[in-house]
Amino acid sequence: MSYTPSKGPRTLYDKVFDAHVVHKDESGSYLLYIDRHLVHEVTSPQAFEGLKDAGRKVRRRDCTLATVDHNIPTWSRKNFKSPETFIKESDSLLQVQTLQQNVKDFDVPFFGMTDARQGIVHIIGPEQGFTLPGTTVVCGDSHTSTHGAFGSLAFGIGTSEVEHVLATQTIIQAKSKNMRIFVEGKLSPGVTSKDLILHIIGVIGTAGGTGCVIEFAGEAVEELSMEARMSICNMAIEAGARAGMIKPDQITFDYVEGRPLAPKGQEWEKAVAYWNTLHTDEGAQFDYDIKIKSKDIIPTITWGTSPQDALPITASVPDPANVSDPIKKSMMEGALKYMGLKPNKPLKEISIDKVFIGSCTNARIEDLRAAAAVVKGYKKADSVKLAMVVPGSGLVKQQAEKEGLDRVFEEAGFEWREAGCSMCLGMNPDILDPEERCASTSNRNFEGRQGARSRTHLMSPAMAAAAGIKGHFVDIREFQYKDNDVPKVTIEQETEDKALQDAVYEHEKQPLPEGETVQEQEDDEVKDIPATNHKIHESPIKNGKSSSAPAGMEPFLTVNGVAAPVDKANVDTDAIIPKQFLKTIKRTGLKKGLFYEWRFTKDENGNEVSLNYILDTEPYAKSKILVVTGDNFGCGSSREHAPWALKDFGIKSIIAPSFGDIFYNNSFKNGLLPIRLPQEVILEKLYPIAQSAGSLVIDLPNQQILDSNNNVLVKHFDVEDFRKHCLVNGLDDIGITMQKEEFISKYEAKRKIEFSFLEGGSGGVKPIVGSKKSPYGNTAQEW
Ligand SMILES: CC(C)[C@H](C(=O)O)[C@@H](O)C(=O)O
Ligand code: SF4
């Protein structure tokens, strides 16, 4: 079906979406072209395996950029020799090695551990100019929303979708709703973009943006630097949104111009002319329009186990006695118990054990400058066991060292580390011990996020740094900076850009150590890769079936089985499958990890003990259906390991009032059926059956739910036609999309002319191959 965008006024999201429609299906689902695909080691192994099994290639290597970030230790790389000697955990090493092998096999541009350009995937994209305004950006990672700060449509995807994008450079999408969050007035002194986004999530809740793309607008947003805008869009996912966007402007163009992978010369001019059209038109309609007043915002931190548990620093720990809604009250009691907090304690009196300054939310140079300004001239409080600063990329690290920030931190007793995700998630050695309390600049405070039973409080870099100095939370507006010469939140863009450029080129010019050879890609080989020189490989697939279909994509018709009750809201994917189970390169074997922290604990000798969670008792151990009472099941991370674990357990369908967007998508890709029903219907008709270990029958062809005696309980549930069609027939999306080759090629031909400035992308990135002097001053083996 050909697609004609609406002629009337459009939002920023509408415009970027419309510009990427390759095809619109009869059923109303869209095939969107993807301009930029970032890849990391955690969510890609199974995707590359799928490609290999089906004999498929990466369609656009120039639109793809890979790095390692989650698993790598952040200790000094001065003596780095190889990942094998550097990474002690064998499962982490395996993911890193697997990506290294895959980028080699599929010829994908890659920043490895000896490359100064390596870093957290959401930091390196913008830093290199790979992320550009008006583009579609995806990554197998929920915080891909970060890139929306450039006015791009950027969202996280699951591993099946990673495979889909690698093979077809497109993605199947439904159109989201338009939400605007308009921030009136200017932010007050001492209030950062992190405070702003925590405040917003506190107001709209973690399910507030479900089904929407949020445009952040208003004076306060327009005045922010790109780095601060990225922190806001980064956390749009924490508000439940598909993506966050900010219209590109001169601040955006100044940030992008001159970056290594950004368009140059005439292409730059053409790009800016187009980017200037990317704004919401006068009169465009938003489905939801929310106003936030800047003057209401002061430095903000979280107290509980969800990012929506945000409060001004002047507040006290909330008291469940003041809450009347029974679900909210019990969630609050649970969160306070987990966090080890007593109601009504002033937040400023809560003492901490550790500080983490880093993550894709706040590990850019501006964040490090803000933190350094606070600690300069002070010492870390003795009661704080560890304060660590983890730059977001090797280039941020180099820049910070040029400015002497590393020395400022070290003199204050803070540890200065190498780039990576670090303690944001703790898939690497940086984790909190049980019950340790951390002042963290990351984006998620879920249970167990930074380590089993760890306690995370989210805040801005300046607030985290000040907590490290004082040993307890601090209102940064009351903090006495010792050295007023240190920039607090300003950024000298020019200096920074120049330094980043220098770092790349210096690094590329590194002399070889004596006797070392380089098997680097020949220069003309690089030049020879025209942006669109991608071979289109014939699909080995007939009628949409693929050998690489995720295991168990058998047709879904009717499911009849035990239903288990889950009386919770905001069940995040970290709870469904904790981080330690993400280090697999397979899709199966995750049954044990499902709801691990709810099902198991350790005794005093460190042995695993069952908590006899309902799913480990009969007959629930054979459950096929979960009946969830609260909203937002599967929020948070994009890990497809969540549906894989549910499936491994034997679950075929989950019924809940609402779902996290990425989880919802991922479920369908794996033959799991998520069903949205109003909470009152669940509570009245289905939950009592689940509580009494009864069975339910889910009839997908007729879109009904029945009891075990075939009485209809729910006459109709919604499911999009296309998804139903795939599920009922056990179809593989990639096969279906490959049959649309004609449309994809047509779009690419048009794109080559209209958006010529997007051609090239990462195509010219030279990997460091073979033995080469690393930017860290020693010889390193990259492959
Ligand atoms: C590992 C990855 C799937 C995950 C995400 O999607 O966000 C991670 O980055 C996280 O922050 O939990
Ligand atoms: S949220 Fe944390 S773990 Fe996820 S990509 Fe960002 S830094 Fe890495």
CSV table of C-alpha atoms and ligand atoms in Angstrom, one decimal, residues 40 69-70 120-123 141-144 146 234 238 356 358-361 420-428 442-444 449 637 639, ligand 2:
chain,number,residue,atom,x,y,z
A,40,HIS,CA,26.4,-4.1,21.7
A,69,ASP,CA,30.2,-1.7,27.0
A,70,HIS,CA,28.1,-3.8,29.4
A,120,ILE,CA,28.7,3.2,26.2
A,121,VAL,CA,26.7,2.7,23.0
A,122,HIS,CA,24.6,5.8,23.6
A,123,ILE,CA,27.6,8.0,24.3
A,141,ASP,CA,18.9,-1.4,24.3
A,142,SER,CA,16.1,0.5,26.0
A,143,HIS,CA,18.1,3.7,26.4
A,144,THR,CA,18.3,4.2,22.7
A,146,THR,CA,18.9,9.1,24.4
A,234,ASN,CA,17.7,8.9,27.9
A,238,GLU,CA,11.7,5.4,32.3
A,356,PHE,CA,28.6,6.0,41.2
A,358,GLY,CA,28.6,7.3,35.2
A,359,SER,CA,26.1,5.6,32.8
A,360,CYS,CA,24.5,6.6,29.5
A,361,THR,CA,22.5,9.2,31.4
A,420,GLY,CA,31.8,1.2,30.2
A,421,CYS,CA,28.4,0.7,31.8
A,422,SER,CA,30.0,-0.2,35.1
A,423,MET,CA,27.8,-0.1,38.2
A,424,CYS,CA,24.7,1.1,36.4
A,425,LEU,CA,23.9,-2.5,35.8
A,426,GLY,CA,26.7,-4.6,37.2
A,427,MET,CA,27.1,-7.1,34.4
A,428,ASN,CA,30.8,-6.4,35.0
A,442,SER,CA,22.3,6.2,36.5
A,443,ASN,CA,18.7,5.8,35.4
A,444,ARG,CA,17.2,2.8,37.1
A,449,ARG,CA,19.8,-3.4,39.7
A,637,SER,CA,15.2,-2.8,29.8
A,639,ARG,CA,16.2,-7.6,27.2
B,2,SF4,S1,21.4,2.1,31.3
B,2,SF4,FE1,23.3,1.5,32.1
B,2,SF4,S2,23.5,-0.7,31.5
B,2,SF4,FE2,22.0,0.2,30.1
B,2,SF4,S3,23.1,1.1,28.4
B,2,SF4,FE3,23.0,2.7,29.9
B,2,SF4,S4,24.8,2.6,31.1
B,2,SF4,FE4,24.6,0.6,30.0
